GROMACS .gro file of N, CA and C in nm:
model
  519
    1MET      N    1  -3.157  -0.288  -1.129
    1MET     CA    2  -3.096  -0.420  -1.023
    1MET      C    3  -2.941  -0.352  -0.984
    2SER      N    4  -2.900  -0.375  -0.874
    2SER     CA    5  -2.759  -0.359  -0.801
    2SER      C    6  -2.673  -0.486  -0.822
    3GLU      N    7  -2.547  -0.381  -0.887
    3GLU     CA    8  -2.473  -0.535  -0.889
    3GLU      C    9  -2.419  -0.563  -0.755
    4VAL      N   10  -2.375  -0.698  -0.733
    4VAL     CA   11  -2.339  -0.820  -0.658
    4VAL      C   12  -2.206  -0.769  -0.602
    5PRO      N   13  -2.165  -0.706  -0.466
    5PRO     CA   14  -2.045  -0.658  -0.429
    5PRO      C   15  -1.915  -0.758  -0.446
    6HIS      N   16  -1.791  -0.729  -0.521
    6HIS     CA   17  -1.689  -0.829  -0.495
    6HIS      C   18  -1.688  -0.844  -0.349
    7ARG      N   19  -1.642  -1.024  -0.374
    7ARG     CA   20  -1.576  -1.107  -0.233
    7ARG      C   21  -1.514  -1.027  -0.153
    8ASN      N   22  -1.423  -0.931  -0.185
    8ASN     CA   23  -1.325  -0.855  -0.111
    8ASN      C   24  -1.435  -0.748  -0.024
    9VAL      N   25  -1.520  -0.688  -0.063
    9VAL     CA   26  -1.601  -0.552  -0.022
    9VAL      C   27  -1.671  -0.649   0.073
   10VAL      N   28  -1.787  -0.781   0.014
   10VAL     CA   29  -1.832  -0.823   0.144
   10VAL      C   30  -1.736  -0.859   0.299
   11LYS      N   31  -1.649  -0.887   0.265
   11LYS     CA   32  -1.541  -0.931   0.321
   11LYS      C   33  -1.540  -0.855   0.439
   12VAL      N   34  -1.525  -0.706   0.424
   12VAL     CA   35  -1.469  -0.580   0.467
   12VAL      C   36  -1.633  -0.542   0.583
   13ILE      N   37  -1.703  -0.529   0.459
   13ILE     CA   38  -1.858  -0.524   0.548
   13ILE      C   39  -1.916  -0.593   0.641
   14GLU      N   40  -1.859  -0.702   0.623
   14GLU     CA   41  -1.864  -0.812   0.704
   14GLU      C   42  -1.802  -0.793   0.859
   15ALA      N   43  -1.679  -0.767   0.862
   15ALA     CA   44  -1.604  -0.758   0.964
   15ALA      C   45  -1.642  -0.608   1.028
   16GLY      N   46  -1.667  -0.535   0.938
   16GLY     CA   47  -1.704  -0.347   1.018
   16GLY      C   48  -1.835  -0.398   1.073
   17ARG      N   49  -1.921  -0.499   1.054
   17ARG     CA   50  -2.035  -0.546   1.105
   17ARG      C   51  -1.984  -0.583   1.228
   18VAL      N   52  -1.887  -0.679   1.276
   18VAL     CA   53  -1.864  -0.736   1.381
   18VAL      C   54  -1.834  -0.625   1.484
   19LEU      N   55  -1.759  -0.553   1.412
   19LEU     CA   56  -1.712  -0.390   1.497
   19LEU      C   57  -1.762  -0.292   1.516
   20GLY      N   58  -1.909  -0.346   1.501
   20GLY     CA   59  -1.968  -0.201   1.467
   20GLY      C   60  -1.982  -0.122   1.363
   21VAL      N   61  -1.947  -0.082   1.258
   21VAL     CA   62  -1.943  -0.039   1.193
   21VAL      C   63  -1.972  -0.034   1.083
   22ASP      N   64  -2.089   0.014   1.032
   22ASP     CA   65  -2.158   0.037   0.907
   22ASP      C   66  -2.061   0.080   0.790
   23VAL      N   67  -2.013  -0.024   0.696
   23VAL     CA   68  -1.952  -0.021   0.574
   23VAL      C   69  -2.088   0.041   0.501
   24GLU      N   70  -2.050   0.114   0.427
   24GLU     CA   71  -2.127   0.176   0.321
   24GLU      C   72  -1.988   0.183   0.166
   25PRO      N   73  -1.993   0.116   0.118
   25PRO     CA   74  -1.907   0.110  -0.007
   25PRO      C   75  -1.930   0.169  -0.114
   26ARG      N   76  -1.854   0.246  -0.207
   26ARG     CA   77  -1.849   0.305  -0.281
   26ARG      C   78  -1.784   0.250  -0.409
   27SER      N   79  -1.809   0.250  -0.494
   27SER     CA   80  -1.721   0.212  -0.653
   27SER      C   81  -1.708   0.253  -0.736
   28TYR      N   82  -1.584   0.319  -0.751
   28TYR     CA   83  -1.558   0.381  -0.914
   28TYR      C   84  -1.450   0.286  -0.967
   29PRO      N   85  -1.533   0.256  -1.088
   29PRO     CA   86  -1.488   0.179  -1.194
   29PRO      C   87  -1.353   0.206  -1.218
   30GLN      N   88  -1.361   0.339  -1.258
   30GLN     CA   89  -1.204   0.349  -1.306
   30GLN      C   90  -1.092   0.388  -1.219
   31GLY      N   91  -1.130   0.275  -1.114
   31GLY     CA   92  -1.046   0.300  -0.975
   31GLY      C   93  -0.915   0.440  -0.965
   32ALA      N   94  -0.852   0.415  -0.871
   32ALA     CA   95  -0.737   0.514  -0.891
   32ALA      C   96  -0.566   0.495  -0.826
   33LYS      N   97  -0.455   0.584  -0.893
   33LYS     CA   98  -0.375   0.502  -0.898
   33LYS      C   99  -0.291   0.627  -0.786
   34THR      N  100  -0.329   0.711  -0.757
   34THR     CA  101  -0.289   0.751  -0.651
   34THR      C  102  -0.366   0.818  -0.564
   35ALA      N  103  -0.374   0.887  -0.432
   35ALA     CA  104  -0.463   0.962  -0.328
   35ALA      C  105  -0.513   1.070  -0.415
   36GLN      N  106  -0.424   1.144  -0.474
   36GLN     CA  107  -0.513   1.275  -0.500
   36GLN      C  108  -0.600   1.195  -0.648
   37ASP      N  109  -0.607   1.099  -0.743
   37ASP     CA  110  -0.711   1.045  -0.771
   37ASP      C  111  -0.830   1.010  -0.708
   38ALA      N  112  -0.803   0.948  -0.629
   38ALA     CA  113  -0.923   0.869  -0.498
   38ALA      C  114  -0.966   0.999  -0.465
   39ALA      N  115  -0.928   1.115  -0.450
   39ALA     CA  116  -0.975   1.251  -0.418
   39ALA      C  117  -1.033   1.313  -0.493
   40ASP      N  118  -1.016   1.317  -0.610
   40ASP     CA  119  -1.058   1.350  -0.702
   40ASP      C  120  -1.240   1.295  -0.738
   41ALA      N  121  -1.174   1.169  -0.763
   41ALA     CA  122  -1.309   1.038  -0.781
   41ALA      C  123  -1.429   1.122  -0.679
   42ILE      N  124  -1.363   1.125  -0.552
   42ILE     CA  125  -1.474   1.111  -0.426
   42ILE      C  126  -1.534   1.243  -0.418
   43GLY      N  127  -1.467   1.349  -0.466
   43GLY     CA  128  -1.485   1.481  -0.422
   43GLY      C  129  -1.421   1.559  -0.291
   44VAL      N  130  -1.313   1.512  -0.251
   44VAL     CA  131  -1.292   1.535  -0.078
   44VAL      C  132  -1.191   1.610  -0.116
   45GLN      N  133  -1.109   1.652  -0.026
   45GLN     CA  134  -0.948   1.655  -0.037
   45GLN      C  135  -0.842   1.577   0.008
   46VAL      N  136  -0.748   1.583  -0.081
   46VAL     CA  137  -0.637   1.459  -0.087
   46VAL      C  138  -0.594   1.401   0.022
   47GLY      N  139  -0.639   1.504   0.199
   47GLY     CA  140  -0.595   1.467   0.313
   47GLY      C  141  -0.668   1.357   0.380
   48GLN      N  142  -0.825   1.361   0.310
   48GLN     CA  143  -0.878   1.267   0.382
   48GLN      C  144  -0.887   1.139   0.299
   49ILE      N  145  -0.794   1.106   0.248
   49ILE     CA  146  -0.795   0.940   0.177
   49ILE      C  147  -0.670   0.912   0.282
   50VAL      N  148  -0.743   0.772   0.274
   50VAL     CA  149  -0.666   0.702   0.366
   50VAL      C  150  -0.554   0.604   0.315
   51LYS      N  151  -0.419   0.637   0.312
   51LYS     CA  152  -0.312   0.556   0.230
   51LYS      C  153  -0.300   0.418   0.333
   52SER      N  154  -0.307   0.283   0.263
   52SER     CA  155  -0.326   0.209   0.345
   52SER      C  156  -0.142   0.129   0.359
   53LEU      N  157  -0.010   0.163   0.402
   53LEU     CA  158   0.091   0.141   0.391
   53LEU      C  159   0.154  -0.011   0.463
   54ILE      N  160   0.211  -0.085   0.389
   54ILE     CA  161   0.231  -0.211   0.496
   54ILE      C  162   0.393  -0.214   0.433
   55PHE      N  163   0.441  -0.233   0.574
   55PHE     CA  164   0.635  -0.262   0.583
   55PHE      C  165   0.645  -0.346   0.637
   56GLY      N  166   0.781  -0.444   0.646
   56GLY     CA  167   0.832  -0.513   0.742
   56GLY      C  168   0.931  -0.431   0.818
   57VAL      N  169   0.946  -0.486   0.987
   57VAL     CA  170   1.022  -0.401   1.039
   57VAL      C  171   1.114  -0.527   1.071
   58ALA      N  172   1.258  -0.465   1.170
   58ALA     CA  173   1.323  -0.584   1.222
   58ALA      C  174   1.431  -0.517   1.261
   59THR      N  175   1.475  -0.624   1.398
   59THR     CA  176   1.597  -0.557   1.479
   59THR      C  177   1.700  -0.559   1.383
   60GLY      N  178   1.763  -0.482   1.442
   60GLY     CA  179   1.952  -0.464   1.416
   60GLY      C  180   1.971  -0.326   1.419
   61GLU      N  181   2.061  -0.332   1.362
   61GLU     CA  182   2.112  -0.173   1.378
   61GLU      C  183   2.036  -0.075   1.301
   62PRO      N  184   2.042   0.025   1.302
   62PRO     CA  185   1.993   0.148   1.209
   62PRO      C  186   2.060   0.150   1.119
   63GLY      N  187   2.009   0.196   0.973
   63GLY     CA  188   2.077   0.203   0.874
   63GLY      C  189   2.130   0.052   0.803
   64ASP      N  190   2.088  -0.081   0.839
   64ASP     CA  191   2.115  -0.189   0.774
   64ASP      C  192   1.974  -0.211   0.712
   65ASP      N  193   2.051  -0.319   0.581
   65ASP     CA  194   1.994  -0.339   0.463
   65ASP      C  195   1.905  -0.467   0.508
   66LEU      N  196   1.771  -0.454   0.501
   66LEU     CA  197   1.702  -0.616   0.499
   66LEU      C  198   1.743  -0.706   0.374
   67GLU      N  199   1.747  -0.826   0.402
   67GLU     CA  200   1.782  -0.897   0.282
   67GLU      C  201   1.677  -1.031   0.303
   68PRO      N  202   1.600  -1.083   0.199
   68PRO     CA  203   1.555  -1.182   0.190
   68PRO      C  204   1.552  -1.262   0.259
   69GLY      N  205   1.428  -1.322   0.334
   69GLY     CA  206   1.504  -1.426   0.431
   69GLY      C  207   1.476  -1.355   0.597
   70ASP      N  208   1.509  -1.244   0.614
   70ASP     CA  209   1.524  -1.183   0.720
   70ASP      C  210   1.411  -1.168   0.795
   71ASP      N  211   1.406  -1.212   0.934
   71ASP     CA  212   1.282  -1.228   0.962
   71ASP      C  213   1.192  -1.099   1.021
   72LEU      N  214   1.079  -1.057   0.946
   72LEU     CA  215   1.011  -0.927   0.943
   72LEU      C  216   0.874  -0.939   1.007
   73GLU      N  217   0.868  -0.880   1.103
   73GLU     CA  218   0.729  -0.837   1.133
   73GLU      C  219   0.649  -0.708   1.069
   74LEU      N  220   0.515  -0.764   0.989
   74LEU     CA  221   0.459  -0.671   0.917
   74LEU      C  222   0.383  -0.616   1.014
   75VAL      N  223   0.397  -0.462   0.944
   75VAL     CA  224   0.293  -0.317   1.025
   75VAL      C  225   0.232  -0.247   0.914
   76LEU      N  226   0.107  -0.200   0.936
   76LEU     CA  227   0.007  -0.130   0.868
   76LEU      C  228   0.033   0.012   0.909
   77ALA      N  229   0.038   0.080   0.823
   77ALA     CA  230   0.054   0.289   0.862
   77ALA      C  231  -0.070   0.304   0.806
   78TYR      N  232  -0.194   0.357   0.826
   78TYR     CA  233  -0.247   0.429   0.797
   78TYR      C  234  -0.254   0.602   0.780
   79VAL      N  235  -0.141   0.647   0.643
   79VAL     CA  236  -0.138   0.784   0.644
   79VAL      C  237  -0.270   0.883   0.539
   80SER      N  238  -0.218   0.975   0.591
   80SER     CA  239  -0.324   1.084   0.483
   80SER      C  240  -0.276   1.108   0.411
   81GLY      N  241  -0.316   1.114   0.316
   81GLY     CA  242  -0.310   1.137   0.123
   81GLY      C  243  -0.224   1.253   0.101
   82SER      N  244  -0.230   1.317   0.213
   82SER     CA  245  -0.145   1.449   0.148
   82SER      C  246  -0.032   1.444   0.209
   83ASN      N  247   0.041   1.302   0.297
   83ASN     CA  248   0.125   1.325   0.385
   83ASN      C  249   0.219   1.175   0.312
   84ARG      N  250   0.347   1.189   0.285
   84ARG     CA  251   0.466   1.115   0.275
   84ARG      C  252   0.459   1.017   0.424
   85LEU      N  253   0.489   0.900   0.417
   85LEU     CA  254   0.535   0.837   0.545
   85LEU      C  255   0.711   0.841   0.581
   86ASP      N  256   0.760   0.865   0.664
   86ASP     CA  257   0.862   0.856   0.737
   86ASP      C  258   0.893   0.722   0.772
   87GLU      N  259   0.984   0.624   0.699
   87GLU     CA  260   1.014   0.523   0.728
   87GLU      C  261   1.079   0.518   0.848
   88LYS      N  262   1.175   0.591   0.890
   88LYS     CA  263   1.239   0.560   1.035
   88LYS      C  264   1.117   0.619   1.112
   89LYS      N  265   1.102   0.708   1.142
   89LYS     CA  266   0.955   0.706   1.251
   89LYS      C  267   0.903   0.546   1.262
   90LEU      N  268   0.892   0.550   1.135
   90LEU     CA  269   0.774   0.367   1.127
   90LEU      C  270   0.852   0.277   1.218
   91ALA      N  271   0.976   0.237   1.173
   91ALA     CA  272   1.061   0.173   1.225
   91ALA      C  273   1.068   0.215   1.415
   92ALA      N  274   1.049   0.339   1.417
   92ALA     CA  275   1.090   0.336   1.538
   92ALA      C  276   0.970   0.320   1.622
   93VAL      N  277   0.837   0.370   1.611
   93VAL     CA  278   0.746   0.378   1.711
   93VAL      C  279   0.705   0.182   1.649
   94ALA      N  280   0.750   0.130   1.591
   94ALA     CA  281   0.718  -0.014   1.596
   94ALA      C  282   0.848  -0.062   1.672
   95GLY      N  283   0.950  -0.013   1.752
   95GLY     CA  284   1.030  -0.110   1.810
   95GLY      C  285   1.153  -0.149   1.703
   96ALA      N  286   1.163  -0.116   1.620
   96ALA     CA  287   1.268  -0.172   1.491
   96ALA      C  288   1.390  -0.128   1.498
   97ALA      N  289   1.459  -0.167   1.419
   97ALA     CA  290   1.573  -0.064   1.401
   97ALA      C  291   1.576  -0.038   1.268
   98THR      N  292   1.520  -0.143   1.153
   98THR     CA  293   1.496  -0.103   1.040
   98THR      C  294   1.340  -0.139   0.963
   99CYS      N  295   1.318  -0.080   0.833
   99CYS     CA  296   1.205  -0.059   0.792
   99CYS      C  297   1.207  -0.070   0.658
  100THR      N  298   1.120  -0.182   0.565
  100THR     CA  299   1.128  -0.166   0.435
  100THR      C  300   0.987  -0.227   0.386
  101ARG      N  301   0.952  -0.143   0.261
  101ARG     CA  302   0.869  -0.184   0.163
  101ARG      C  303   0.849  -0.345   0.178
  102VAL      N  304   0.747  -0.408   0.154
  102VAL     CA  305   0.699  -0.555   0.095
  102VAL      C  306   0.679  -0.584  -0.039
  103ASP      N  307   0.665  -0.668  -0.117
  103ASP     CA  308   0.612  -0.694  -0.255
  103ASP      C  309   0.451  -0.692  -0.210
  104ALA      N  310   0.395  -0.752  -0.334
  104ALA     CA  311   0.272  -0.755  -0.348
  104ALA      C  312   0.191  -0.834  -0.298
  105ASP      N  313   0.306  -0.946  -0.332
  105ASP     CA  314   0.221  -1.125  -0.251
  105ASP      C  315   0.201  -1.100  -0.159
  106THR      N  316   0.354  -1.000  -0.047
  106THR     CA  317   0.341  -1.010   0.091
  106THR      C  318   0.224  -0.937   0.146
  107VAL      N  319   0.204  -0.866   0.069
  107VAL     CA  320   0.050  -0.779   0.120
  107VAL      C  321  -0.015  -0.838   0.127
  108ARG      N  322  -0.107  -0.926  -0.026
  108ARG     CA  323  -0.203  -1.042  -0.006
  108ARG      C  324  -0.211  -1.158   0.082
  109SER      N  325  -0.079  -1.206   0.080
  109SER     CA  326  -0.104  -1.289   0.150
  109SER      C  327  -0.109  -1.256   0.313
  110ALA      N  328  -0.097  -1.157   0.362
  110ALA     CA  329  -0.116  -1.098   0.529
  110ALA      C  330  -0.216  -1.036   0.516
  111THR      N  331  -0.245  -1.015   0.424
  111THR     CA  332  -0.403  -0.900   0.467
  111THR      C  333  -0.513  -0.990   0.403
  112GLY      N  334  -0.529  -1.075   0.255
  112GLY     CA  335  -0.653  -1.130   0.197
  112GLY      C  336  -0.643  -1.020   0.115
  113PHE      N  337  -0.620  -0.913   0.088
  113PHE     CA  338  -0.643  -0.774  -0.013
  113PHE      C  339  -0.526  -0.736  -0.109
  114PRO      N  340  -0.560  -0.687  -0.177
  114PRO     CA  341  -0.460  -0.659  -0.305
  114PRO      C  342  -0.388  -0.516  -0.206
  115ILE      N  343  -0.256  -0.470  -0.282
  115ILE     CA  344  -0.206  -0.325  -0.270
  115ILE      C  345  -0.290  -0.275  -0.299
  116GLY      N  346  -0.374  -0.130  -0.296
  116GLY     CA  347  -0.468  -0.003  -0.337
  116GLY      C  348  -0.602  -0.072  -0.276
  117GLY      N  349  -0.627  -0.194  -0.225
  117GLY     CA  350  -0.751  -0.228  -0.181
  117GLY      C  351  -0.747  -0.263  -0.022
  118VAL      N  352  -0.649  -0.219   0.032
  118VAL     CA  353  -0.625  -0.322   0.250
  118VAL      C  354  -0.679  -0.201   0.273
  119PRO      N  355  -0.815  -0.268   0.347
  119PRO     CA  356  -0.918  -0.180   0.430
  119PRO      C  357  -0.873  -0.208   0.574
  120PRO      N  358  -0.913  -0.098   0.631
  120PRO     CA  359  -0.848  -0.097   0.774
  120PRO      C  360  -0.847  -0.198   0.873
  121PHE      N  361  -0.988  -0.315   0.836
  121PHE     CA  362  -1.027  -0.411   0.899
  121PHE      C  363  -1.028  -0.500   0.818
  122GLY      N  364  -1.046  -0.659   0.857
  122GLY     CA  365  -1.084  -0.774   0.787
  122GLY      C  366  -0.981  -0.845   0.764
  123HIS      N  367  -0.865  -0.830   0.834
  123HIS     CA  368  -0.725  -0.878   0.757
  123HIS      C  369  -0.715  -1.033   0.808
  124ASP      N  370  -0.648  -1.109   0.730
  124ASP     CA  371  -0.648  -1.251   0.734
  124ASP      C  372  -0.570  -1.261   0.900
  125THR      N  373  -0.448  -1.191   0.893
  125THR     CA  374  -0.368  -1.204   0.964
  125THR      C  375  -0.363  -1.066   1.049
  126PRO      N  376  -0.355  -1.050   1.232
  126PRO     CA  377  -0.342  -0.960   1.267
  126PRO      C  378  -0.220  -0.887   1.239
  127LEU      N  379  -0.222  -0.772   1.233
  127LEU     CA  380  -0.099  -0.655   1.225
  127LEU      C  381  -0.153  -0.554   1.337
  128ARG      N  382   0.016  -0.499   1.383
  128ARG     CA  383   0.026  -0.399   1.445
  128ARG      C  384  -0.017  -0.256   1.336
  129ILE      N  385  -0.123  -0.208   1.387
  129ILE     CA  386  -0.157  -0.042   1.311
  129ILE      C  387  -0.135   0.082   1.380
  130PHE      N  388  -0.026   0.145   1.275
  130PHE     CA  389  -0.058   0.308   1.355
  130PHE      C  390  -0.104   0.408   1.241
  131ILE      N  391  -0.164   0.519   1.287
  131ILE     CA  392  -0.237   0.606   1.227
  131ILE      C  393  -0.198   0.725   1.254
  132ASP      N  394  -0.154   0.809   1.166
  132ASP     CA  395  -0.129   0.933   1.099
  132ASP      C  396  -0.216   1.023   1.160
  133PRO      N  397  -0.179   1.099   1.299
  133PRO     CA  398  -0.283   1.177   1.370
  133PRO      C  399  -0.333   1.323   1.292
  134ASP      N  400  -0.290   1.323   1.145
  134ASP     CA  401  -0.344   1.430   1.024
  134ASP      C  402  -0.489   1.371   1.000
  135LEU      N  403  -0.509   1.236   1.019
  135LEU     CA  404  -0.626   1.224   0.943
  135LEU      C  405  -0.764   1.271   1.063
  136LEU      N  406  -0.735   1.295   1.176
  136LEU     CA  407  -0.807   1.309   1.271
  136LEU      C  408  -0.849   1.442   1.260
  137GLN      N  409  -0.805   1.510   1.211
  137GLN     CA  410  -0.873   1.658   1.123
  137GLN      C  411  -0.964   1.641   1.083
  138TYR      N  412  -1.029   1.609   0.994
  138TYR     CA  413  -1.142   1.561   0.940
  138TYR      C  414  -1.264   1.482   0.973
  139SER      N  415  -1.377   1.543   0.965
  139SER     CA  416  -1.486   1.426   1.027
  139SER      C  417  -1.509   1.295   0.923
  140GLU      N  418  -1.451   1.307   0.836
  140GLU     CA  419  -1.454   1.194   0.757
  140GLU      C  420  -1.375   1.155   0.646
  141VAL      N  421  -1.308   1.042   0.712
  141VAL     CA  422  -1.193   1.021   0.587
  141VAL      C  423  -1.238   0.852   0.531
  142TRP      N  424  -1.182   0.836   0.405
  142TRP     CA  425  -1.230   0.744   0.291
  142TRP      C  426  -1.137   0.644   0.266
  143ALA      N  427  -1.161   0.493   0.314
  143ALA     CA  428  -1.097   0.446   0.320
  143ALA      C  429  -1.101   0.290   0.225
  144ALA      N  430  -1.025   0.226   0.195
  144ALA     CA  431  -1.024   0.105   0.068
  144ALA      C  432  -1.106   0.017   0.119
  145ALA      N  433  -1.185  -0.048   0.053
  145ALA     CA  434  -1.283  -0.135   0.083
  145ALA      C  435  -1.259  -0.269   0.008
  146GLY      N  436  -1.146  -0.325   0.001
  146GLY     CA  437  -1.061  -0.433  -0.050
  146GLY      C  438  -1.050  -0.473  -0.196
  147THR      N  439  -1.092  -0.357  -0.255
  147THR     CA  440  -1.049  -0.391  -0.404
  147THR      C  441  -0.968  -0.215  -0.412
  148TRP      N  442  -0.936  -0.228  -0.577
  148TRP     CA  443  -0.906  -0.090  -0.592
  148TRP      C  444  -0.981   0.025  -0.618
  149ASN      N  445  -1.114  -0.028  -0.648
  149ASN     CA  446  -1.208   0.033  -0.690
  149ASN      C  447  -1.343   0.060  -0.629
  150ASP      N  448  -1.321   0.013  -0.499
  150ASP     CA  449  -1.440   0.064  -0.379
  150ASP      C  450  -1.314   0.107  -0.275
  151VAL      N  451  -1.455   0.200  -0.208
  151VAL     CA  452  -1.422   0.298  -0.076
  151VAL      C  453  -1.502   0.318  -0.008
  152PHE      N  454  -1.491   0.328   0.118
  152PHE     CA  455  -1.630   0.377   0.190
  152PHE      C  456  -1.562   0.491   0.283
  153PRO      N  457  -1.659   0.579   0.344
  153PRO     CA  458  -1.601   0.684   0.447
  153PRO      C  459  -1.616   0.594   0.587
  154ILE      N  460  -1.551   0.675   0.664
  154ILE     CA  461  -1.547   0.677   0.803
  154ILE      C  462  -1.478   0.747   0.907
  155ALA      N  463  -1.563   0.771   1.025
  155ALA     CA  464  -1.517   0.918   1.108
  155ALA      C  465  -1.405   0.883   1.117
  156PRO      N  466  -1.273   0.971   1.139
  156PRO     CA  467  -1.125   0.871   1.206
  156PRO      C  468  -1.106   0.842   1.327
  157ASP      N  469  -1.180   0.888   1.402
  157ASP     CA  470  -1.189   0.830   1.548
  157ASP      C  471  -1.247   0.652   1.602
  158ARG      N  472  -1.345   0.653   1.477
  158ARG     CA  473  -1.447   0.514   1.492
  158ARG      C  474  -1.312   0.422   1.377
  159LEU      N  475  -1.194   0.479   1.300
  159LEU     CA  476  -1.112   0.405   1.230
  159LEU      C  477  -0.993   0.378   1.325
  160ALA      N  478  -0.998   0.432   1.400
  160ALA     CA  479  -0.889   0.416   1.534
  160ALA      C  480  -0.931   0.308   1.605
  161GLU      N  481  -1.033   0.324   1.656
  161GLU     CA  482  -1.088   0.197   1.712
  161GLU      C  483  -1.147   0.076   1.693
  162ALA      N  484  -1.211   0.058   1.599
  162ALA     CA  485  -1.226   0.002   1.431
  162ALA      C  486  -1.067  -0.110   1.466
  163SER      N  487  -0.967  -0.030   1.357
  163SER     CA  488  -0.873  -0.089   1.323
  163SER      C  489  -0.777  -0.134   1.465
  164SER      N  490  -0.789  -0.081   1.593
  164SER     CA  491  -0.683  -0.069   1.656
  164SER      C  492  -0.598  -0.041   1.681
  165GLY      N  493  -0.590   0.079   1.617
  165GLY     CA  494  -0.447   0.157   1.564
  165GLY      C  495  -0.420   0.216   1.633
  166THR      N  496  -0.273   0.258   1.673
  166THR     CA  497  -0.224   0.382   1.706
  166THR      C  498  -0.185   0.465   1.655
  167VAL      N  499  -0.256   0.602   1.718
  167VAL     CA  500  -0.203   0.714   1.656
  167VAL      C  501  -0.092   0.786   1.723
  168ILE      N  502   0.003   0.836   1.649
  168ILE     CA  503   0.102   0.844   1.657
  168ILE      C  504   0.172   0.897   1.489
  169ASP      N  505   0.305   0.987   1.548
  169ASP     CA  506   0.316   1.083   1.424
  169ASP      C  507   0.407   1.020   1.344
  170LEU      N  508   0.372   1.002   1.214
  170LEU     CA  509   0.420   0.894   1.118
  170LEU      C  510   0.524   1.012   1.015
  171LYS      N  511   0.434   1.121   0.989
  171LYS     CA  512   0.479   1.206   0.829
  171LYS      C  513   0.588   1.259   0.862
  172LYS      N  514   0.660   1.250   0.703
  172LYS     CA  515   0.808   1.287   0.661
  172LYS      C  516   0.784   1.430   0.675
  173ASP      N  517   0.899   1.479   0.774
  173ASP     CA  518   0.945   1.637   0.762
  173ASP      C  519   0.948   1.710   0.643
   0.00000   0.00000   0.00000
């Protein structure tokens, strides 16, 4: 008898179905704290792991410190597991002056998923999505399926299409 998937995984499967993506989740009970952990568990290169990073961007002057209560637009960056995100590049491509990480409660409130489990689609709130072009060099990448323990494979061009993401350089040099 197979285990019943977590409700978040079911939500990702259903969102994928609506978009024409066949989500076939795989569960790794040990979870993964890093992209390298995930790659090791799945048996793929670390670059094939899709890191889902949510940031708040705001207008203002470059270098301004963002304060609690500032009006932020939340954006989502899908970054290759082998790369680090350049926050200045993300702010620029989002048409903002500043960029900051947001807390776990903000991530869950915006997406309906926990940090470490944010999938490419099925979010509670529509977000602008930016995609690291380094993900497109692989025939298959692995994205979170709604929890820390569940992932699914997807062709990177389908990831971009299904998430309505913009492919643009985000890598820290």
